[in-house]
C-alpha atoms as an extended CHARMM CRD file, in Angstrom:
* protein
*
       154  EXT
         1         1  MET       CA              8.9190000000       -7.0900000000       13.4780000000  PROA      1               0.0000000000
         2         2  ARG       CA              6.2680000000       -6.7040000000       10.7500000000  PROA      2               0.0000000000
         3         3  LEU       CA              4.9620000000      -10.0990000000        9.7040000000  PROA      3               0.0000000000
         4         4  PHE       CA              2.9800000000      -11.1180000000        6.6220000000  PROA      4               0.0000000000
         5         5  ILE       CA              1.4990000000      -14.5490000000        6.0480000000  PROA      5               0.0000000000
         6         6  ALA       CA              1.3210000000      -14.8550000000        2.2850000000  PROA      6               0.0000000000
         7         7  LEU       CA              1.1590000000      -17.1630000000       -0.7070000000  PROA      7               0.0000000000
         8         8  ASN       CA              4.0640000000      -17.1660000000       -3.1140000000  PROA      8               0.0000000000
         9         9  LEU       CA              3.1430000000      -17.0840000000       -6.7790000000  PROA      9               0.0000000000
        10        10  PRO       CA              4.0780000000      -19.3800000000       -9.6560000000  PROA      10              0.0000000000
        11        11  GLU       CA              6.4230000000      -18.0340000000      -12.3120000000  PROA      11              0.0000000000
        12        12  ASN       CA              3.7330000000      -17.5220000000      -14.9720000000  PROA      12              0.0000000000
        13        13  ILE       CA              1.7690000000      -15.2310000000      -12.6320000000  PROA      13              0.0000000000
        14        14  LYS       CA              4.9400000000      -13.3370000000      -11.6450000000  PROA      14              0.0000000000
        15        15  LYS       CA              5.8090000000      -12.8220000000      -15.3120000000  PROA      15              0.0000000000
        16        16  TYR       CA              2.3130000000      -11.5040000000      -16.0270000000  PROA      16              0.0000000000
        17        17  PHE       CA              2.5320000000       -9.2450000000      -12.9290000000  PROA      17              0.0000000000
        18        18  PHE       CA              5.8340000000       -7.6960000000      -14.0300000000  PROA      18              0.0000000000
        19        19  ASN       CA              4.5600000000       -7.2060000000      -17.6040000000  PROA      19              0.0000000000
        20        20  ILE       CA              1.5680000000       -5.2560000000      -16.2850000000  PROA      20              0.0000000000
        21        21  GLN       CA              3.8560000000       -3.3200000000      -13.9340000000  PROA      21              0.0000000000
        22        22  LYS       CA              5.9750000000       -2.1860000000      -16.9120000000  PROA      22              0.0000000000
        23        23  GLN       CA              2.9130000000       -0.3950000000      -18.3030000000  PROA      23              0.0000000000
        24        24  LEU       CA              2.8290000000        1.9300000000      -15.2910000000  PROA      24              0.0000000000
        25        25  PRO       CA              4.8720000000        5.1520000000      -15.1640000000  PROA      25              0.0000000000
        26        26  ALA       CA              8.0290000000        4.8760000000      -13.0600000000  PROA      26              0.0000000000
        27        27  GLN       CA              7.7470000000        8.4110000000      -11.7260000000  PROA      27              0.0000000000
        28        28  GLY       CA              5.7920000000        8.7870000000       -8.5080000000  PROA      28              0.0000000000
        29        29  LEU       CA              5.3870000000        5.0680000000       -7.8010000000  PROA      29              0.0000000000
        30        30  ILE       CA              7.0950000000        2.6490000000       -5.4430000000  PROA      30              0.0000000000
        31        31  PHE       CA              6.9940000000       -0.7160000000       -7.2050000000  PROA      31              0.0000000000
        32        32  ASN       CA              6.4470000000       -4.0080000000       -5.4490000000  PROA      32              0.0000000000
        33        33  HSD       CA              9.2870000000       -6.3680000000       -6.4170000000  PROA      33              0.0000000000
        34        34  ASN       CA              7.9690000000       -9.3690000000       -4.4720000000  PROA      34              0.0000000000
        35        35  PRO       CA              4.4430000000      -10.1930000000       -5.6620000000  PROA      35              0.0000000000
        36        36  HSD       CA              2.3850000000      -12.3590000000       -3.2940000000  PROA      36              0.0000000000
        37        37  ILE       CA             -1.1280000000      -12.7600000000       -1.9380000000  PROA      37              0.0000000000
        38        38  THR       CA             -1.2800000000      -11.5930000000        1.6630000000  PROA      38              0.0000000000
        39        39  LEU       CA             -3.4630000000      -13.8790000000        3.7580000000  PROA      39              0.0000000000
        40        40  LYS       CA             -2.8180000000      -12.1150000000        7.0720000000  PROA      40              0.0000000000
        41        41  PHE       CA             -0.8370000000       -9.0740000000        8.1260000000  PROA      41              0.0000000000
        42        42  LEU       CA              0.3620000000       -8.9670000000       11.7030000000  PROA      42              0.0000000000
        43        43  GLU       CA              1.5920000000       -5.5550000000       12.7460000000  PROA      43              0.0000000000
        44        44  ASP       CA              4.5230000000       -5.1950000000       15.1050000000  PROA      44              0.0000000000
        45        45  ILE       CA              5.2290000000       -8.6450000000       16.5190000000  PROA      45              0.0000000000
        46        46  PRO       CA              7.9110000000       -9.2330000000       19.1390000000  PROA      46              0.0000000000
        47        47  LYS       CA             10.4420000000      -11.8200000000       17.9570000000  PROA      47              0.0000000000
        48        48  ASN       CA              9.7190000000      -14.0330000000       20.9620000000  PROA      48              0.0000000000
        49        49  LYS       CA              6.1260000000      -14.5400000000       19.6530000000  PROA      49              0.0000000000
        50        50  LEU       CA              7.2830000000      -15.9720000000       16.3260000000  PROA      50              0.0000000000
        51        51  PRO       CA              7.6530000000      -19.6310000000       17.5010000000  PROA      51              0.0000000000
        52        52  GLU       CA              4.0510000000      -19.6380000000       18.7830000000  PROA      52              0.0000000000
        53        53  ILE       CA              2.7810000000      -18.2450000000       15.4660000000  PROA      53              0.0000000000
        54        54  ILE       CA              4.7610000000      -20.8200000000       13.4740000000  PROA      54              0.0000000000
        55        55  LYS       CA              3.5010000000      -23.6650000000       15.6790000000  PROA      55              0.0000000000
        56        56  THR       CA             -0.0850000000      -22.4720000000       15.1760000000  PROA      56              0.0000000000
        57        57  LEU       CA              0.3390000000      -22.3150000000       11.3900000000  PROA      57              0.0000000000
        58        58  ASP       CA              1.9550000000      -25.7680000000       11.3200000000  PROA      58              0.0000000000
        59        59  HSD       CA             -1.2940000000      -27.2490000000       12.6220000000  PROA      59              0.0000000000
        60        60  LEU       CA             -3.6620000000      -25.8540000000        9.9980000000  PROA      60              0.0000000000
        61        61  SER       CA             -6.0740000000      -28.4640000000        8.6410000000  PROA      61              0.0000000000
        62        62  VAL       CA             -5.4320000000      -27.4930000000        4.9970000000  PROA      62              0.0000000000
        63        63  LYS       CA             -1.6600000000      -27.8270000000        5.3060000000  PROA      63              0.0000000000
        64        64  ASN       CA             -1.2710000000      -30.9490000000        3.1390000000  PROA      64              0.0000000000
        65        65  GLN       CA             -4.1410000000      -30.4590000000        0.7000000000  PROA      65              0.0000000000
        66        66  HSD       CA             -3.8880000000      -29.9590000000       -3.0570000000  PROA      66              0.0000000000
        67        67  PRO       CA             -2.7240000000      -26.5660000000       -4.3280000000  PROA      67              0.0000000000
        68        68  GLY       CA             -5.2200000000      -23.7770000000       -4.7970000000  PROA      68              0.0000000000
        69        69  GLU       CA             -6.2330000000      -22.0300000000       -7.9980000000  PROA      69              0.0000000000
        70        70  ILE       CA             -6.0190000000      -18.3080000000       -8.7130000000  PROA      70              0.0000000000
        71        71  THR       CA             -7.1120000000      -16.1280000000      -11.6110000000  PROA      71              0.0000000000
        72        72  ILE       CA             -6.1090000000      -12.5170000000      -12.1700000000  PROA      72              0.0000000000
        73        73  ASN       CA             -9.2760000000      -10.7400000000      -13.2010000000  PROA      73              0.0000000000
        74        74  ASN       CA             -8.7360000000       -6.9590000000      -13.2670000000  PROA      74              0.0000000000
        75        75  ILE       CA             -6.6300000000       -3.9550000000      -12.3480000000  PROA      75              0.0000000000
        76        76  GLY       CA             -7.7130000000       -1.3610000000       -9.8280000000  PROA      76              0.0000000000
        77        77  TYR       CA             -6.6310000000        0.8580000000       -6.9870000000  PROA      77              0.0000000000
        78        78  PHE       CA             -7.3040000000        1.7340000000       -3.3770000000  PROA      78              0.0000000000
        79        79  GLY       CA             -8.1770000000        5.3710000000       -2.7910000000  PROA      79              0.0000000000
        80        80  LYS       CA            -10.9340000000        7.7990000000       -3.6400000000  PROA      80              0.0000000000
        81        81  GLY       CA            -11.2790000000        9.8120000000       -6.8290000000  PROA      81              0.0000000000
        82        82  ASP       CA             -7.8850000000       10.9460000000       -8.0430000000  PROA      82              0.0000000000
        83        83  LYS       CA             -6.1970000000       10.2420000000       -4.6710000000  PROA      83              0.0000000000
        84        84  ILE       CA             -4.7770000000        6.8130000000       -5.3680000000  PROA      84              0.0000000000
        85        85  LYS       CA             -2.8280000000        5.0220000000       -2.6070000000  PROA      85              0.0000000000
        86        86  VAL       CA             -2.1590000000        1.5740000000       -4.0860000000  PROA      86              0.0000000000
        87        87  ILE       CA             -2.4560000000        0.0610000000       -7.5850000000  PROA      87              0.0000000000
        88        88  TRP       CA             -3.3120000000       -3.6440000000       -7.6300000000  PROA      88              0.0000000000
        89        89  LEU       CA             -4.2920000000       -6.6430000000       -9.7080000000  PROA      89              0.0000000000
        90        90  GLY       CA             -7.5020000000       -8.2860000000       -8.5210000000  PROA      90              0.0000000000
        91        91  VAL       CA             -7.3480000000      -12.0040000000       -7.8820000000  PROA      91              0.0000000000
        92        92  ILE       CA            -10.0840000000      -14.6180000000       -7.7790000000  PROA      92              0.0000000000
        93        93  VAL       CA             -9.1260000000      -17.4930000000       -5.4810000000  PROA      93              0.0000000000
        94        94  ASP       CA            -10.7140000000      -20.8980000000       -5.1120000000  PROA      94              0.0000000000
        95        95  LYS       CA            -12.4840000000      -22.2650000000       -2.0160000000  PROA      95              0.0000000000
        96        96  LEU       CA             -9.2980000000      -23.8650000000       -0.6670000000  PROA      96              0.0000000000
        97        97  ILE       CA             -7.4270000000      -20.5470000000       -0.5210000000  PROA      97              0.0000000000
        98        98  ASN       CA            -10.4460000000      -18.8030000000        1.0030000000  PROA      98              0.0000000000
        99        99  HSD       CA            -10.6490000000      -21.5920000000        3.5830000000  PROA      99              0.0000000000
       100       100  LEU       CA             -6.9160000000      -21.2910000000        4.2940000000  PROA      100             0.0000000000
       101       101  GLN       CA             -7.2160000000      -17.5460000000        4.8780000000  PROA      101             0.0000000000
       102       102  ALA       CA            -10.2120000000      -18.0050000000        7.1880000000  PROA      102             0.0000000000
       103       103  GLU       CA             -8.4690000000      -20.7700000000        9.1220000000  PROA      103             0.0000000000
       104       104  ILE       CA             -5.3790000000      -18.5970000000        9.5960000000  PROA      104             0.0000000000
       105       105  GLU       CA             -7.6160000000      -15.8420000000       10.9910000000  PROA      105             0.0000000000
       106       106  ASN       CA             -9.4290000000      -18.2670000000       13.3230000000  PROA      106             0.0000000000
       107       107  GLN       CA             -6.3200000000      -19.9960000000       14.6410000000  PROA      107             0.0000000000
       108       108  LEU       CA             -4.3460000000      -16.8040000000       15.2100000000  PROA      108             0.0000000000
       109       109  GLU       CA             -7.3110000000      -15.2810000000       17.0320000000  PROA      109             0.0000000000
       110       110  LYS       CA             -7.0360000000      -18.1280000000       19.5500000000  PROA      110             0.0000000000
       111       111  ILE       CA             -3.5230000000      -16.9790000000       20.4570000000  PROA      111             0.0000000000
       112       112  GLY       CA             -4.4020000000      -13.3060000000       20.7220000000  PROA      112             0.0000000000
       113       113  TYR       CA             -4.2790000000      -11.8210000000       17.2120000000  PROA      113             0.0000000000
       114       114  PRO       CA             -7.6270000000      -10.2410000000       16.3200000000  PROA      114             0.0000000000
       115       115  LYS       CA             -9.4030000000      -11.1370000000       13.1060000000  PROA      115             0.0000000000
       116       116  GLU       CA             -9.2890000000       -8.6450000000       10.2670000000  PROA      116             0.0000000000
       117       117  LYS       CA            -12.4410000000       -6.5130000000       10.3080000000  PROA      117             0.0000000000
       118       118  LYS       CA            -12.4620000000       -6.0580000000        6.5400000000  PROA      118             0.0000000000
       119       119  GLU       CA            -13.5250000000       -8.8010000000        4.1640000000  PROA      119             0.0000000000
       120       120  PHE       CA            -10.6580000000      -10.7400000000        2.5500000000  PROA      120             0.0000000000
       121       121  LYS       CA            -10.0440000000       -9.1640000000       -0.8700000000  PROA      121             0.0000000000
       122       122  PRO       CA             -7.1600000000      -10.9970000000       -2.4950000000  PROA      122             0.0000000000
       123       123  HSD       CA             -4.9920000000       -8.8170000000       -4.7010000000  PROA      123             0.0000000000
       124       124  LEU       CA             -1.4310000000       -8.3490000000       -5.9000000000  PROA      124             0.0000000000
       125       125  THR       CA              0.0110000000       -4.9410000000       -5.0620000000  PROA      125             0.0000000000
       126       126  LEU       CA              1.6660000000       -3.5360000000       -8.1830000000  PROA      126             0.0000000000
       127       127  ALA       CA              2.8040000000       -0.2450000000       -6.6450000000  PROA      127             0.0000000000
       128       128  ARG       CA              2.2860000000        2.2850000000       -3.8930000000  PROA      128             0.0000000000
       129       129  VAL       CA              1.7210000000        5.8610000000       -4.9950000000  PROA      129             0.0000000000
       130       130  LYS       CA              3.9910000000        8.6410000000       -3.6650000000  PROA      130             0.0000000000
       131       131  ASN       CA              1.9840000000       11.6210000000       -4.9350000000  PROA      131             0.0000000000
       132       132  ARG       CA             -1.5730000000       10.5820000000       -4.1550000000  PROA      132             0.0000000000
       133       133  SER       CA             -3.2750000000       13.2880000000       -6.1950000000  PROA      133             0.0000000000
       134       134  ASN       CA             -2.6550000000       12.4050000000       -9.8300000000  PROA      134             0.0000000000
       135       135  PRO       CA             -5.6860000000       12.5740000000      -12.1740000000  PROA      135             0.0000000000
       136       136  LYS       CA             -3.7150000000       11.1870000000      -15.1190000000  PROA      136             0.0000000000
       137       137  LEU       CA             -2.8080000000        8.0270000000      -13.2020000000  PROA      137             0.0000000000
       138       138  ARG       CA             -6.4350000000        6.9590000000      -12.7700000000  PROA      138             0.0000000000
       139       139  GLN       CA             -6.9990000000        7.3960000000      -16.4950000000  PROA      139             0.0000000000
       140       140  LEU       CA             -3.8400000000        5.4220000000      -17.3150000000  PROA      140             0.0000000000
       141       141  ILE       CA             -4.8930000000        2.5590000000      -15.0480000000  PROA      141             0.0000000000
       142       142  SER       CA             -8.1890000000        2.2890000000      -16.9190000000  PROA      142             0.0000000000
       143       143  THR       CA             -6.3400000000        1.8050000000      -20.2290000000  PROA      143             0.0000000000
       144       144  ILE       CA             -4.0790000000       -1.0550000000      -19.1260000000  PROA      144             0.0000000000
       145       145  ASN       CA             -5.0400000000       -4.2580000000      -20.8730000000  PROA      145             0.0000000000
       146       146  THR       CA             -5.7370000000       -7.1360000000      -18.5100000000  PROA      146             0.0000000000
       147       147  LYS       CA             -7.8270000000       -9.0000000000      -21.0720000000  PROA      147             0.0000000000
       148       148  SER       CA             -5.2750000000      -11.7950000000      -21.3490000000  PROA      148             0.0000000000
       149       149  LEU       CA             -6.1390000000      -12.9530000000      -17.8510000000  PROA      149             0.0000000000
       150       150  LYS       CA             -3.9100000000      -15.4710000000      -16.1410000000  PROA      150             0.0000000000
       151       151  HSD       CA             -5.0100000000      -18.6160000000      -14.3530000000  PROA      151             0.0000000000
       152       152  SER       CA             -2.6670000000      -20.7930000000      -12.3450000000  PROA      152             0.0000000000
       153       153  THR       CA             -2.2280000000      -23.3450000000       -9.6110000000  PROA      153             0.0000000000
       154       154  ILE       CA             -0.2790000000      -22.3620000000       -6.4930000000  PROA      154             0.0000000000
């Protein structure tokens, strides 16, 4: 079972996400219909390990603290040159969400799930790209207006 630990988004951020998504071409993209901020991705997890993971997450120190703040700040992509793999919206998160992500990493490491080697880069995946070599797509991404940035509490 593939398991993501993620933050759900408030409606105003989802609405903004889908409005940006509509500016992308439908052809050649696989759209994300469930926007979220992934805090931890656990690859193939046997179902019998799920109760231990849930128990670990239930004991996080930030569990009952105030909601965190997020701001969408830009649009970008993963890939090199014209070979785009994923199109995303960049997200700035507050200290509480950064602390939550770090605590998830630390606690899950104690039960055998290694920490992510890459730095936490919060983002919202807009779409995955089928045909990864598309020079026009990179140019289109650069023209999408994200000037009306969104800020919200989650």
